[in-house]
GROMACS .gro file of C-alpha atoms in nm:
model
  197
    1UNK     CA    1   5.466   3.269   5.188
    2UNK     CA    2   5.782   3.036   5.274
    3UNK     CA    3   6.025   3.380   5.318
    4UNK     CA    4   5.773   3.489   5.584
    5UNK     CA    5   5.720   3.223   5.749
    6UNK     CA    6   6.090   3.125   5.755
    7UNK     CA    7   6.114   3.557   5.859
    8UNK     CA    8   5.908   3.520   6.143
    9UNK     CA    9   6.061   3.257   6.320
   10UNK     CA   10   5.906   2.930   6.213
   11UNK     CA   11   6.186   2.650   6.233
   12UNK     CA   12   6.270   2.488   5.851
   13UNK     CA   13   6.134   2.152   5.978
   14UNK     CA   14   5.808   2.280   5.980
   15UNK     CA   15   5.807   2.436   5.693
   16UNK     CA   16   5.903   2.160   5.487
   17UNK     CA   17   5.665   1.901   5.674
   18UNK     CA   18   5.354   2.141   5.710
   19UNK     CA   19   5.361   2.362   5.367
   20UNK     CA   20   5.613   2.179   5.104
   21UNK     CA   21   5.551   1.823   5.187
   22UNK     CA   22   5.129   1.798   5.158
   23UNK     CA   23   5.163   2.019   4.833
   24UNK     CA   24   5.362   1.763   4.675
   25UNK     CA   25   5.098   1.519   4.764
   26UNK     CA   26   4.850   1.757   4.696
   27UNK     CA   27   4.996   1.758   4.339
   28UNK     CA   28   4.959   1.395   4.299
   29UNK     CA   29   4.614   1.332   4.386
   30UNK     CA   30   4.548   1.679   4.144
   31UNK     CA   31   4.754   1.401   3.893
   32UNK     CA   32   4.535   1.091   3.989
   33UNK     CA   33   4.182   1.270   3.977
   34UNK     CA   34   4.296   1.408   3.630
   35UNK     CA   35   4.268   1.728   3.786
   36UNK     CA   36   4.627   1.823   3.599
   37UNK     CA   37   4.808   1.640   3.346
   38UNK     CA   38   5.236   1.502   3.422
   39UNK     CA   39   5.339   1.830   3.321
   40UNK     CA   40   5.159   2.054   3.513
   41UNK     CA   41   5.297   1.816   3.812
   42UNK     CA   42   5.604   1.794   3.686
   43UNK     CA   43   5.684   2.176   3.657
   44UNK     CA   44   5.491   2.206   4.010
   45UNK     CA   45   5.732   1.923   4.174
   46UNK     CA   46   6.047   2.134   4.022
   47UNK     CA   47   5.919   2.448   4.163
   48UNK     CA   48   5.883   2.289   4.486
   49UNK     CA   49   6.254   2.132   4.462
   50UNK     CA   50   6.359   2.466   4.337
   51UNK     CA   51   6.202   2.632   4.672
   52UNK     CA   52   6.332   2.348   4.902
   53UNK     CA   53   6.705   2.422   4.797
   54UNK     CA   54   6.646   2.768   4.831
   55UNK     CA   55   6.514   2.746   5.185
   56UNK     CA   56   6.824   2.455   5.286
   57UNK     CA   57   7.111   2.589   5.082
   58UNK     CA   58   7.355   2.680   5.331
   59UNK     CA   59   7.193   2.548   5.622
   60UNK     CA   60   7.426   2.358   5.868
   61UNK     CA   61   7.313   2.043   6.029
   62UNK     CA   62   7.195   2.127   6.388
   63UNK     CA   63   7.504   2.042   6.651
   64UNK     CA   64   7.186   1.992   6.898
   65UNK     CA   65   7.069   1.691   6.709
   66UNK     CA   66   7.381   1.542   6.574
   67UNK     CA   67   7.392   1.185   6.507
   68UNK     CA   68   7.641   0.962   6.370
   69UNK     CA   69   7.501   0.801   6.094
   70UNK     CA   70   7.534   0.748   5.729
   71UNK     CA   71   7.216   0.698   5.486
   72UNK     CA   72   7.176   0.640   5.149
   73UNK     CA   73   6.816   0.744   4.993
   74UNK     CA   74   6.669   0.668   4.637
   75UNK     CA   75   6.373   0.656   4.473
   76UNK     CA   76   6.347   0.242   4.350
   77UNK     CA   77   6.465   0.267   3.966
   78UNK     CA   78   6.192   0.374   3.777
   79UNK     CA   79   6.012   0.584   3.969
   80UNK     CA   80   5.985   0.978   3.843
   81UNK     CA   81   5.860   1.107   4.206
   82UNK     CA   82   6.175   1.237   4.368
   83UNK     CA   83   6.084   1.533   4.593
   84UNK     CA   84   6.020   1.326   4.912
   85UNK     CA   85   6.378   1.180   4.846
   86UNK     CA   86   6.505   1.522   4.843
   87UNK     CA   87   6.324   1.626   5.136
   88UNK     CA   88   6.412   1.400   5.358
   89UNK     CA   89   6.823   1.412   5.248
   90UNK     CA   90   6.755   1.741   5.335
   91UNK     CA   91   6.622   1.633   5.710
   92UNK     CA   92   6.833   1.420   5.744
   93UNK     CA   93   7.159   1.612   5.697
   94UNK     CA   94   7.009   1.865   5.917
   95UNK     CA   95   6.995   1.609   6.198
   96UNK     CA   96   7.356   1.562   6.170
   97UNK     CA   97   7.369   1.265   5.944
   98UNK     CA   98   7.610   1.202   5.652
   99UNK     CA   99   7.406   1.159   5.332
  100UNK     CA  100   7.387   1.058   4.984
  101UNK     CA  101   7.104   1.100   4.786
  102UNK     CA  102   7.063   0.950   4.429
  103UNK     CA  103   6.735   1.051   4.354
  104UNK     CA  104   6.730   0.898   4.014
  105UNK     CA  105   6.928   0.623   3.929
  106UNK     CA  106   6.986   0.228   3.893
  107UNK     CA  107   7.023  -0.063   4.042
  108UNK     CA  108   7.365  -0.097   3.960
  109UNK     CA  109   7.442   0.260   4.108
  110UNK     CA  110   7.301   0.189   4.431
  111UNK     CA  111   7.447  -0.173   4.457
  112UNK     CA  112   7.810  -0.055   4.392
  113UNK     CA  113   7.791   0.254   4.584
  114UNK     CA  114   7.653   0.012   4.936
  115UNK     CA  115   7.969  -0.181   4.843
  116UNK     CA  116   8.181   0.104   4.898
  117UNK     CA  117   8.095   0.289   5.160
  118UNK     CA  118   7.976   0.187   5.530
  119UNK     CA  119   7.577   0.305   5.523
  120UNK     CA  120   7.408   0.227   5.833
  121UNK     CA  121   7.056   0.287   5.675
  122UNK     CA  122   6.981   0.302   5.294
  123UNK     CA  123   6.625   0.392   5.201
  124UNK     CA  124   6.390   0.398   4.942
  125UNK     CA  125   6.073   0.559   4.811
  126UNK     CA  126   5.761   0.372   4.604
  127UNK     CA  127   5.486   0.549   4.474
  128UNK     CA  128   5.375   0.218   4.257
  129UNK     CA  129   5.227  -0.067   4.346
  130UNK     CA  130   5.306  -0.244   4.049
  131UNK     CA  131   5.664  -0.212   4.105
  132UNK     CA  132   5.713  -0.384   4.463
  133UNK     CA  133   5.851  -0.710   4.332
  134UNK     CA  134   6.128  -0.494   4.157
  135UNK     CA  135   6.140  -0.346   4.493
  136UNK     CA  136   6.206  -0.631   4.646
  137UNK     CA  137   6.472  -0.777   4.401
  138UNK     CA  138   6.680  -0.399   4.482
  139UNK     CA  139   6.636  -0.456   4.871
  140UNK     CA  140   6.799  -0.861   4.826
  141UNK     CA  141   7.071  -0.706   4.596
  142UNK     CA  142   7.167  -0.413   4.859
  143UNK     CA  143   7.196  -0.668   5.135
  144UNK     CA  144   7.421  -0.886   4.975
  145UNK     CA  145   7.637  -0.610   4.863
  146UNK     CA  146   7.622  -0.398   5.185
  147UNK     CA  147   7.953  -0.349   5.343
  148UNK     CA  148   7.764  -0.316   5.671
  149UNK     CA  149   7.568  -0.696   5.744
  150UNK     CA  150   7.314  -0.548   5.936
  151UNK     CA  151   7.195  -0.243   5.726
  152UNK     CA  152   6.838  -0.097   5.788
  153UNK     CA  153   6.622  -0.089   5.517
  154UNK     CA  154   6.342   0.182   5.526
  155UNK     CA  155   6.083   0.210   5.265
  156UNK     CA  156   5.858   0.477   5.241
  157UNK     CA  157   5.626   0.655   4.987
  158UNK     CA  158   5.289   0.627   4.900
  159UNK     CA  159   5.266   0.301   4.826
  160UNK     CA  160   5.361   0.205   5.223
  161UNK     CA  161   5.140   0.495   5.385
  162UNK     CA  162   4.881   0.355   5.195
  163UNK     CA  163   4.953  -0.025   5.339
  164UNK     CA  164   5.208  -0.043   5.597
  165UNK     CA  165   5.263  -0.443   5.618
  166UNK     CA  166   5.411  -0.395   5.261
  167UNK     CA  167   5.722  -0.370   5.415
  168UNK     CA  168   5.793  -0.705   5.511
  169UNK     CA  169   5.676  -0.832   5.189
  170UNK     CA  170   5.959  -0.637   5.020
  171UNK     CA  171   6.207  -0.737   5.266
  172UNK     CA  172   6.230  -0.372   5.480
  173UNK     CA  173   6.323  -0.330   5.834
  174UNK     CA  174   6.113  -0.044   5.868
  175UNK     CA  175   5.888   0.247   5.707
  176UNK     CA  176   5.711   0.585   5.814
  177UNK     CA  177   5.467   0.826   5.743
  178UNK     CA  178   5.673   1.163   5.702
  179UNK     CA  179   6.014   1.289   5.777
  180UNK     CA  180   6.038   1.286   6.134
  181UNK     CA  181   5.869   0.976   6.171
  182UNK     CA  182   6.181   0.849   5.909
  183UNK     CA  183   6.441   1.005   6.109
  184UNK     CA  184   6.285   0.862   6.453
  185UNK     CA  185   6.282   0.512   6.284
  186UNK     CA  186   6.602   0.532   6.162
  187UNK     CA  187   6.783   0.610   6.450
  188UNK     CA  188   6.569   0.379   6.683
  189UNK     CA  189   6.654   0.059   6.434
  190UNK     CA  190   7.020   0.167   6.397
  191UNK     CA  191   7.071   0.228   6.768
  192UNK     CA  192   6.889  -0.113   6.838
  193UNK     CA  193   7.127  -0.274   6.562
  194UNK     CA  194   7.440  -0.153   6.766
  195UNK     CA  195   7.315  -0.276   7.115
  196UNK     CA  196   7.321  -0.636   6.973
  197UNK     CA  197   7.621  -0.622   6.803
   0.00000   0.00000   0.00000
């Protein structure tokens, strides 16, 4: 289905917002009505990341939409749901940004590696409620070790779609519903960030 579509035309964007992005979400709510059990999702999450590297490996960024940015995206520590991290590295590389992703990893990780390079945006996804204090804690640690003072925090996940005002109670700059609304956000806040500094 994704080789024909792709075949016939229909831009990479649109497959990954329209076809990869609500079956991940799909499989989650299959996971919260107990509809499948974590490994049924978890093989059909590696499938889809399996699938999304397919369709992206090789792809350049397009020199129509390049912006000069760098991001850093995570999942918060803890969490197991990756695939909208990869997706949107994914986007945003294709827009022309420079990015890291570190899908799974630590505090520590993400603290050290703000403190040695110059991101303009670092961002991270929450799927549980239950961790937003931790959340918050990460956010406070990556300002204080940013290189760059005025870093924009994004947040997204499920967690945020479900209540957007979240994101000032973990101490983000700004959050959004699906990829392009992350890339539009991004480069509004960071382009507003230069213009008063």
């Amino acid at each position: 289905m994704v080789a024909r579509a792709l075949e016939s035309g229909v831009a990479i964007e649109t497959v990954l917002l329209d076809l990869l992005a609500p079956t991940a979400q799909r499989l989650g709510q299959m996971w919260v009505d107990d509809e499948l059990t974590f490994t049924d999702v978890t093989v059909g999450l590696c499938t889809l990341q399996n699938l999304l590297r397919s369709v992206t490996s090789g792809e350049a960024a397009d020199p129509r939409a390049l912006f000069d940015g760098r991001i850093l995206l995570s999942a918060t520590p803890g969490e197991q749901h990756t695939f909208g991290v990869l997706m949107l590295e994914t986007m945003f590389r294709r827009a022309g940004w420079d990015t890291v992703g570190l899908p799974l990893t630590d505090t520590d990780e993400i603290c050290a590696m703000v403190g040695r390079r110059d991101f303009s945006v670092v961002g991270f996804s929450l799927s549980r409620e239950s961790a937003l204090e931790d959340l918050a804690g990460l956010i406070a640690q990556v300002r204080r070790a940013s290189r760059n003072s005025s870093v924009v925090v994004m947040v997204g996940g499920r967690v945020f779609n479900d209540e957007p005002s979240l994101v000032r109670r973990v101490g983000a700059d700004i959050t959004a519903q699906d990829g392009k609304g992350a890339l539009v956000a991004s480069h509004s806040a960071v382009c507003s960030r230069m213009q008063t500094h």
